[in-house]
PDB file of C-alpha atoms in Angstrom:
ATOM      1  CA  MET A   1     172.112 149.614  88.566  1.00  0.00           C
ATOM      2  CA  ALA A   2     172.187 153.359  89.373  1.00  0.00           C
ATOM      3  CA  ASP A   3     168.958 155.420  90.778  1.00  0.00           C
ATOM      4  CA  GLY A   4     167.794 157.309  87.928  1.00  0.00           C
ATOM      5  CA  THR A   5     164.440 159.141  86.402  1.00  0.00           C
ATOM      6  CA  LEU A   6     161.964 157.775  84.144  1.00  0.00           C
ATOM      7  CA  LYS A   7     160.717 159.628  81.779  1.00  0.00           C
ATOM      8  CA  VAL A   8     158.046 158.516  79.391  1.00  0.00           C
ATOM      9  CA  GLY A   9     154.414 158.996  78.450  1.00  0.00           C
ATOM     10  CA  THR A  10     152.874 155.591  78.583  1.00  0.00           C
ATOM     11  CA  ILE A  11     152.903 152.518  80.339  1.00  0.00           C
ATOM     12  CA  THR A  12     151.298 149.149  79.210  1.00  0.00           C
ATOM     13  CA  THR A  13     152.486 145.392  79.290  1.00  0.00           C
ATOM     14  CA  SER A  14     154.289 143.512  76.342  1.00  0.00           C
ATOM     15  CA  SER A  15     150.908 141.635  75.587  1.00  0.00           C
ATOM     16  CA  GLY A  16     148.021 144.929  75.756  1.00  0.00           C
ATOM     17  CA  SER A  17     147.034 143.432  78.851  1.00  0.00           C
ATOM     18  CA  GLY A  18     146.943 142.204  81.968  1.00  0.00           C
ATOM     19  CA  THR A  19     149.048 144.084  84.679  1.00  0.00           C
ATOM     20  CA  ILE A  20     151.868 146.150  85.462  1.00  0.00           C
ATOM     21  CA  THR A  21     152.887 145.925  89.017  1.00  0.00           C
ATOM     22  CA  LEU A  22     154.642 149.696  90.804  1.00  0.00           C
ATOM     23  CA  GLY A  23     156.839 148.294  92.993  1.00  0.00           C
ATOM     24  CA  GLN A  24     158.305 145.363  95.175  1.00  0.00           C
ATOM     25  CA  SER A  25     156.787 144.331  98.508  1.00  0.00           C
ATOM     26  CA  GLY A  26     158.766 146.440 100.871  1.00  0.00           C
ATOM     27  CA  GLU A  27     158.700 149.384  98.513  1.00  0.00           C
ATOM     28  CA  THR A  28     156.554 152.365  98.615  1.00  0.00           C
ATOM     29  CA  VAL A  29     155.333 154.419  95.218  1.00  0.00           C
ATOM     30  CA  ASP A  30     155.286 157.557  95.664  1.00  0.00           C
ATOM     31  CA  MET A  31     153.349 159.740  93.559  1.00  0.00           C
ATOM     32  CA  ALA A  32     153.089 162.941  96.021  1.00  0.00           C
ATOM     33  CA  ASN A  33     154.444 164.807  93.792  1.00  0.00           C
ATOM     34  CA  GLY A  34     151.475 164.303  91.340  1.00  0.00           C
ATOM     35  CA  SER A  35     148.389 163.592  90.373  1.00  0.00           C
ATOM     36  CA  ILE A  36     146.104 160.415  90.100  1.00  0.00           C
ATOM     37  CA  THR A  37     143.112 159.838  87.796  1.00  0.00           C
ATOM     38  CA  LEU A  38     140.644 157.584  88.208  1.00  0.00           C
ATOM     39  CA  ASN A  39     138.390 155.716  86.490  1.00  0.00           C
ATOM     40  CA  SER A  40     134.680 155.825  87.855  1.00  0.00           C
ATOM     41  CA  SER A  41     134.177 152.212  88.954  1.00  0.00           C
ATOM     42  CA  MET A  42     137.226 153.920  91.471  1.00  0.00           C
ATOM     43  CA  LYS A  43     135.444 156.645  92.586  1.00  0.00           C
ATOM     44  CA  ASN A  44     132.865 157.286  95.998  1.00  0.00           C
ATOM     45  CA  THR A  45     130.918 158.947  93.180  1.00  0.00           C
ATOM     46  CA  PRO A  46     128.119 159.550  93.000  1.00  0.00           C
ATOM     47  CA  ALA A  47     127.749 161.753  96.300  1.00  0.00           C
ATOM     48  CA  PHE A  48     125.623 163.879  97.571  1.00  0.00           C
ATOM     49  CA  TYR A  49     124.962 166.383 100.408  1.00  0.00           C
ATOM     50  CA  VAL A  50     122.758 169.181 100.352  1.00  0.00           C
ATOM     51  CA  TYR A  51     121.598 170.999 103.790  1.00  0.00           C
ATOM     52  CA  ARG A  52     118.942 173.513 105.239  1.00  0.00           C
ATOM     53  CA  THR A  53     120.245 178.159 105.815  1.00  0.00           C
ATOM     54  CA  SER A  54     116.711 178.313 107.462  1.00  0.00           C
ATOM     55  CA  ALA A  55     113.713 176.815 109.364  1.00  0.00           C
ATOM     56  CA  GLN A  56     111.081 174.160 108.409  1.00  0.00           C
ATOM     57  CA  SER A  57     108.022 174.305 110.428  1.00  0.00           C
ATOM     58  CA  LEU A  58     106.539 171.129 111.163  1.00  0.00           C
ATOM     59  CA  THR A  59     103.192 169.645 112.307  1.00  0.00           C
ATOM     60  CA  ASP A  60     103.120 168.036 115.642  1.00  0.00           C
ATOM     61  CA  ASP A  61     103.803 164.255 115.703  1.00  0.00           C
ATOM     62  CA  THR A  62     103.574 163.783 111.850  1.00  0.00           C
ATOM     63  CA  ASP A  63     105.706 162.276 109.252  1.00  0.00           C
ATOM     64  CA  THR A  64     106.956 165.143 107.558  1.00  0.00           C
ATOM     65  CA  LYS A  65     109.712 165.509 104.415  1.00  0.00           C
ATOM     66  CA  VAL A  66     113.065 167.372 104.983  1.00  0.00           C
ATOM     67  CA  THR A  67     113.212 170.131 102.501  1.00  0.00           C
ATOM     68  CA  PHE A  68     116.214 171.516 101.676  1.00  0.00           C
ATOM     69  CA  GLU A  69     117.867 174.877  99.823  1.00  0.00           C
ATOM     70  CA  THR A  70     121.936 174.651  98.951  1.00  0.00           C
ATOM     71  CA  LYS A  71     123.503 171.710  97.591  1.00  0.00           C
ATOM     72  CA  GLY A  72     126.726 171.353  99.201  1.00  0.00           C
ATOM     73  CA  LEU A  73     128.224 168.358  96.360  1.00  0.00           C
ATOM     74  CA  ASP A  74     126.211 166.469  94.175  1.00  0.00           C
ATOM     75  CA  THR A  75     128.597 164.949  91.614  1.00  0.00           C
ATOM     76  CA  ASP A  76     126.049 163.661  88.862  1.00  0.00           C
ATOM     77  CA  ASN A  77     123.350 165.549  89.032  1.00  0.00           C
ATOM     78  CA  ALA A  78     121.354 163.441  91.157  1.00  0.00           C
ATOM     79  CA  PHE A  79     119.786 165.140  93.851  1.00  0.00           C
ATOM     80  CA  ASP A  80     116.287 166.649  93.091  1.00  0.00           C
ATOM     81  CA  ILE A  81     116.797 170.113  95.305  1.00  0.00           C
ATOM     82  CA  THR A  82     114.087 171.935  93.863  1.00  0.00           C
ATOM     83  CA  THR A  83     110.750 169.529  93.372  1.00  0.00           C
ATOM     84  CA  ASN A  84     111.305 166.394  95.166  1.00  0.00           C
ATOM     85  CA  HIS A  85     113.965 167.155  97.846  1.00  0.00           C
ATOM     86  CA  ARG A  86     115.444 162.965  96.697  1.00  0.00           C
ATOM     87  CA  PHE A  87     118.330 161.549  95.778  1.00  0.00           C
ATOM     88  CA  THR A  88     117.939 159.340  92.733  1.00  0.00           C
ATOM     89  CA  VAL A  89     120.310 156.723  91.858  1.00  0.00           C
ATOM     90  CA  PRO A  90     121.573 157.146  88.683  1.00  0.00           C
ATOM     91  CA  THR A  91     121.727 154.429  85.408  1.00  0.00           C
ATOM     92  CA  GLY A  92     124.611 152.768  86.245  1.00  0.00           C
ATOM     93  CA  LYS A  93     125.171 153.643  89.507  1.00  0.00           C
ATOM     94  CA  ALA A  94     123.785 150.296  91.507  1.00  0.00           C
ATOM     95  CA  GLY A  95     125.843 149.142  94.594  1.00  0.00           C
ATOM     96  CA  LYS A  96     125.451 150.019  98.485  1.00  0.00           C
ATOM     97  CA  TYR A  97     125.801 153.460  99.471  1.00  0.00           C
ATOM     98  CA  TYR A  98     126.017 155.097 103.235  1.00  0.00           C
ATOM     99  CA  ILE A  99     123.374 157.379 103.576  1.00  0.00           C
ATOM    100  CA  ILE A 100     123.684 160.253 106.815  1.00  0.00           C
ATOM    101  CA  ALA A 101     120.929 162.615 107.704  1.00  0.00           C
ATOM    102  CA  GLN A 102     120.917 164.691 110.649  1.00  0.00           C
ATOM    103  CA  LEU A 103     118.497 167.364 111.859  1.00  0.00           C
ATOM    104  CA  THR A 104     117.675 169.556 114.600  1.00  0.00           C
ATOM    105  CA  ALA A 105     113.890 170.148 116.357  1.00  0.00           C
ATOM    106  CA  PHE A 106     112.479 173.017 118.369  1.00  0.00           C
ATOM    107  CA  SER A 107     109.893 174.123 120.501  1.00  0.00           C
ATOM    108  CA  ASN A 108     109.051 177.436 121.596  1.00  0.00           C
ATOM    109  CA  ASP A 109     107.500 176.367 125.025  1.00  0.00           C
ATOM    110  CA  ASN A 110     110.576 174.081 125.761  1.00  0.00           C
ATOM    111  CA  ASP A 111     107.704 170.720 125.835  1.00  0.00           C
ATOM    112  CA  LEU A 112     109.996 168.604 123.387  1.00  0.00           C
ATOM    113  CA  ARG A 113     108.874 165.232 123.471  1.00  0.00           C
ATOM    114  CA  ASP A 114     110.125 162.969 121.271  1.00  0.00           C
ATOM    115  CA  VAL A 115     112.086 163.415 117.419  1.00  0.00           C
ATOM    116  CA  ARG A 116     113.202 161.127 114.791  1.00  0.00           C
ATOM    117  CA  ALA A 117     115.546 161.688 112.002  1.00  0.00           C
ATOM    118  CA  GLN A 118     114.891 158.791 109.460  1.00  0.00           C
ATOM    119  CA  ILE A 119     115.104 158.223 105.957  1.00  0.00           C
ATOM    120  CA  TYR A 120     113.226 157.011 103.646  1.00  0.00           C
ATOM    121  CA  LYS A 121     113.726 154.567 100.479  1.00  0.00           C
ATOM    122  CA  ASN A 122     111.266 154.653  97.256  1.00  0.00           C
ATOM    123  CA  GLY A 123     108.476 155.791  99.152  1.00  0.00           C
ATOM    124  CA  SER A 124     108.659 153.521 103.128  1.00  0.00           C
ATOM    125  CA  ARG A 125     111.249 154.084 105.835  1.00  0.00           C
ATOM    126  CA  LEU A 126     114.529 152.314 105.402  1.00  0.00           C
ATOM    127  CA  VAL A 127     115.543 153.784 109.145  1.00  0.00           C
ATOM    128  CA  SER A 128     115.097 155.825 112.291  1.00  0.00           C
ATOM    129  CA  SER A 129     116.765 156.826 115.655  1.00  0.00           C
ATOM    130  CA  TYR A 130     114.260 157.710 118.361  1.00  0.00           C
ATOM    131  CA  PHE A 131     114.542 160.339 121.326  1.00  0.00           C
ATOM    132  CA  ASN A 132     112.298 159.373 123.287  1.00  0.00           C
ATOM    133  CA  ILE A 133     112.536 162.616 126.072  1.00  0.00           C
ATOM    134  CA  ARG A 134     109.426 162.365 129.017  1.00  0.00           C
ATOM    135  CA  THR A 135     110.309 165.385 131.209  1.00  0.00           C
ATOM    136  CA  THR A 136     108.402 167.328 133.883  1.00  0.00           C
ATOM    137  CA  ASP A 137     109.365 170.711 134.220  1.00  0.00           C
ATOM    138  CA  ASN A 138     108.868 171.923 130.425  1.00  0.00           C
ATOM    139  CA  ASN A 139     112.478 172.279 129.963  1.00  0.00           C
ATOM    140  CA  HIS A 140     114.048 170.178 126.432  1.00  0.00           C
ATOM    141  CA  ARG A 141     113.802 172.857 123.184  1.00  0.00           C
ATOM    142  CA  HIS A 142     116.355 171.666 121.269  1.00  0.00           C
ATOM    143  CA  GLN A 143     117.193 168.222 120.261  1.00  0.00           C
ATOM    144  CA  ALA A 144     119.759 166.418 117.726  1.00  0.00           C
ATOM    145  CA  ALA A 145     119.122 163.039 116.041  1.00  0.00           C
ATOM    146  CA  LEU A 146     121.594 161.495 113.407  1.00  0.00           C
ATOM    147  CA  VAL A 147     121.476 158.473 111.370  1.00  0.00           C
ATOM    148  CA  THR A 148     122.715 156.411 109.171  1.00  0.00           C
ATOM    149  CA  THR A 149     122.736 153.630 107.098  1.00  0.00           C
ATOM    150  CA  ILE A 150     124.183 151.565 104.562  1.00  0.00           C
ATOM    151  CA  ASP A 151     121.987 149.573 102.084  1.00  0.00           C
ATOM    152  CA  ASP A 152     121.644 148.242  98.621  1.00  0.00           C
ATOM    153  CA  ALA A 153     120.604 150.305  95.823  1.00  0.00           C
ATOM    154  CA  SER A 154     119.277 149.593  92.130  1.00  0.00           C
ATOM    155  CA  ALA A 155     119.446 152.178  89.753  1.00  0.00           C
ATOM    156  CA  GLY A 156     116.118 153.781  89.838  1.00  0.00           C
ATOM    157  CA  ASP A 157     116.291 154.085  94.266  1.00  0.00           C
ATOM    158  CA  TYR A 158     114.856 157.082  95.119  1.00  0.00           C
ATOM    159  CA  TYR A 159     116.450 158.497  98.866  1.00  0.00           C
ATOM    160  CA  GLU A 160     114.294 160.736 101.297  1.00  0.00           C
ATOM    161  CA  MET A 161     114.780 162.496 104.447  1.00  0.00           C
ATOM    162  CA  TYR A 162     111.698 163.236 106.755  1.00  0.00           C
ATOM    163  CA  THR A 163     111.450 163.654 110.429  1.00  0.00           C
ATOM    164  CA  LEU A 164     108.775 163.129 113.475  1.00  0.00           C
ATOM    165  CA  VAL A 165     108.432 165.182 116.300  1.00  0.00           C
ATOM    166  CA  ASP A 166     105.937 165.262 118.984  1.00  0.00           C
ATOM    167  CA  VAL A 167     106.343 168.292 121.220  1.00  0.00           C
ATOM    168  CA  GLY A 168     103.304 168.641 124.575  1.00  0.00           C
ATOM    169  CA  SER A 169     102.411 172.411 123.695  1.00  0.00           C
ATOM    170  CA  GLY A 170     103.710 175.671 121.477  1.00  0.00           C
ATOM    171  CA  SER A 171     104.496 175.204 117.658  1.00  0.00           C
ATOM    172  CA  LEU A 172     108.120 173.317 116.393  1.00  0.00           C
ATOM    173  CA  SER A 173     110.587 173.479 113.802  1.00  0.00           C
ATOM    174  CA  LEU A 174     113.360 172.153 112.389  1.00  0.00           C
ATOM    175  CA  ASN A 175     116.069 175.019 113.044  1.00  0.00           C
ATOM    176  CA  THR A 176     119.260 175.438 112.189  1.00  0.00           C
ATOM    177  CA  ASP A 177     120.747 177.383 115.014  1.00  0.00           C
ATOM    178  CA  SER A 178     123.452 181.440 113.893  1.00  0.00           C
ATOM    179  CA  GLY A 179     126.050 180.003 114.807  1.00  0.00           C
ATOM    180  CA  THR A 180     125.710 176.475 112.926  1.00  0.00           C
ATOM    181  CA  PRO A 181     124.094 176.916 109.956  1.00  0.00           C
ATOM    182  CA  LYS A 182     124.103 172.800 108.274  1.00  0.00           C
ATOM    183  CA  SER A 183     123.286 170.967 111.423  1.00  0.00           C
ATOM    184  CA  ILE A 184     119.849 170.110 108.866  1.00  0.00           C
ATOM    185  CA  PHE A 185     121.416 167.660 106.800  1.00  0.00           C
ATOM    186  CA  PHE A 186     121.534 164.991 104.022  1.00  0.00           C
ATOM    187  CA  LEU A 187     124.248 162.985 102.563  1.00  0.00           C
ATOM    188  CA  GLY A 188     125.394 159.864 101.131  1.00  0.00           C
ATOM    189  CA  TYR A 189     127.290 158.292  98.653  1.00  0.00           C
ATOM    190  CA  ARG A 190     128.349 155.164  96.808  1.00  0.00           C
ATOM    191  CA  MET A 191     131.170 152.773  98.688  1.00  0.00           C
ATOM    192  CA  ILE A 192     134.393 151.860  96.085  1.00  0.00           C
ATOM    193  CA  GLY A 193     134.915 147.996  96.468  1.00  0.00           C
ATOM    194  CA  ALA A 194     131.371 147.058  98.877  1.00  0.00           C
TER     195      ALA A 194
END
């Protein structure tokens, strides 16, 4: 059969149900010149990405919820950035979620001791990363912390970001370096096929 162009509006099976196969083993189906519309079960959504653009004051050696000022992404409008600063799994969107939290702690006295990035689920700690810094020269001013997890989520479950920072002396905060204003962020998405 000669090469040619097939122009149609709709392709369906002869029976109206079943599987439509494009190409055979060893062939490549090229869709580079068009776009593909996926149904909702084929997308990594809901997805959210929020971040801070300024410092947040902390109380020494105390679990503190990280609050966010800016949404970079919120596909299902499921992250409450105004009141609760948390992501709630929407109805019909249960599944496995990949979640990441990152922060940068700052001590004005160069005396950071412990830094934790924590992901909470439904009000309880789900996972945390813990940096124990024990120096005798009081020379530790900044420390980044990152934590990731994959979790089974049901509709109505909610996720928050917390931190715990301990200093030997002085004040402390979550700090966004002027060169990296998105260094404190929280993101997640539902995984396809998991």
